Amino acid sequence: MTLPELLELLASMGSDPSEETVGLSELDHGLQCAFELARAHPDDQELQVAGLVHDIGHRFGPDDRHGALGAEKVRGLLGDRVAGLVEAHVPAKRYLVTADASYAARLSAQSTRTLGVQGGTLTPDELASFESSPFAVDAVELRRADDAAKVPGRVVPSLRHWVPMLEDVARSRPGAEFPGAVGAPDAST
Ligand SMILES: [Fe+2]
């Protein structure tokens, strides 16, 4: 996926109603999530960008696969860490439900419904595997921002605000062959 294609997809999500919050689009949700991460982690552009794109996988398949599908879509453009964070935000929810007794009680109604489809609490093996992931700590941060990013009518920076950061992340990802050509066709898509 090229940067123009990603921007077009994100913009189109402005007309996708959020599955769970009236008056909130899927784009609003991503923008709020990125904004939350920018406040908490102002120096981590990849984490902020991961927050912006974390739910694009909903456009490409069922809920239980949306993390992996979203990761697949952005890996070529935004690199392995952003992709890893996008993929890990789903097990991060399962991790929090498993590790933090009060977390499950605070989940939104829709998040509680999808938890079952996503696998519920982690088994001991899954827990160990998640905790050993290089993305675990930051994926939990993403997940907490995800939970906070469901406020109808909240004013946050628009998609245009994030374009320079998306360009920076795309140019600086390991393996970027043509640092200036972030919009060029990507062989991985
Ligand atoms: Fe989300």
PDB file of N, CA, C and O in Angstrom, residues 10 40 56 61 106 110 113 135 156:
ATOM      1  N   LEU A  10      -7.891   5.996   4.861  1.00  0.00           N
ATOM      2  CA  LEU A  10      -8.212   6.639   6.152  1.00  0.00           C
ATOM      3  C   LEU A  10      -9.309   7.684   5.968  1.00  0.00           C
ATOM      4  O   LEU A  10     -10.250   7.759   6.768  1.00  0.00           O
ATOM      5  N   ALA A  40       0.928  11.240  25.286  1.00  0.00           N
ATOM      6  CA  ALA A  40       1.623  10.377  26.245  1.00  0.00           C
ATOM      7  C   ALA A  40       3.051  10.056  25.809  1.00  0.00           C
ATOM      8  O   ALA A  40       3.922   9.843  26.661  1.00  0.00           O
ATOM      9  N   ILE A  56      -7.404  -0.209  10.574  1.00  0.00           N
ATOM     10  CA  ILE A  56      -7.744  -0.281   9.136  1.00  0.00           C
ATOM     11  C   ILE A  56      -8.075  -1.705   8.713  1.00  0.00           C
ATOM     12  O   ILE A  56      -8.759  -1.917   7.726  1.00  0.00           O
ATOM     13  N   GLY A  61     -11.393  -7.632   6.568  1.00  0.00           N
ATOM     14  CA  GLY A  61     -11.744  -8.964   7.039  1.00  0.00           C
ATOM     15  C   GLY A  61     -12.438  -8.921   8.383  1.00  0.00           C
ATOM     16  O   GLY A  61     -12.765  -7.849   8.891  1.00  0.00           O
ATOM     17  N   ARG A 106     -13.949  -2.246  32.694  1.00  0.00           N
ATOM     18  CA  ARG A 106     -13.967  -0.915  32.075  1.00  0.00           C
ATOM     19  C   ARG A 106     -14.111  -0.969  30.558  1.00  0.00           C
ATOM     20  O   ARG A 106     -14.225   0.066  29.906  1.00  0.00           O
ATOM     21  N   GLN A 110     -19.033  -2.996  23.135  1.00  0.00           N
ATOM     22  CA  GLN A 110     -18.610  -3.660  21.897  1.00  0.00           C
ATOM     23  C   GLN A 110     -17.282  -4.394  22.104  1.00  0.00           C
ATOM     24  O   GLN A 110     -17.085  -5.498  21.601  1.00  0.00           O
ATOM     25  N   ARG A 113     -17.962  -7.587  23.714  1.00  0.00           N
ATOM     26  CA  ARG A 113     -18.546  -8.565  22.774  1.00  0.00           C
ATOM     27  C   ARG A 113     -17.464  -9.183  21.889  1.00  0.00           C
ATOM     28  O   ARG A 113     -17.436 -10.389  21.677  1.00  0.00           O
ATOM     29  N   PHE A 135       7.079  -5.909  21.077  1.00  0.00           N
ATOM     30  CA  PHE A 135       6.064  -4.859  20.926  1.00  0.00           C
ATOM     31  C   PHE A 135       5.096  -4.808  22.113  1.00  0.00           C
ATOM     32  O   PHE A 135       4.187  -3.976  22.132  1.00  0.00           O
ATOM     33  N   VAL A 156      -9.844  16.968  17.722  1.00  0.00           N
ATOM     34  CA  VAL A 156      -8.422  16.600  17.731  1.00  0.00           C
ATOM     35  C   VAL A 156      -7.846  16.953  16.356  1.00  0.00           C
ATOM     36  O   VAL A 156      -8.603  17.225  15.426  1.00  0.00           O
TER      37      VAL A 156
END
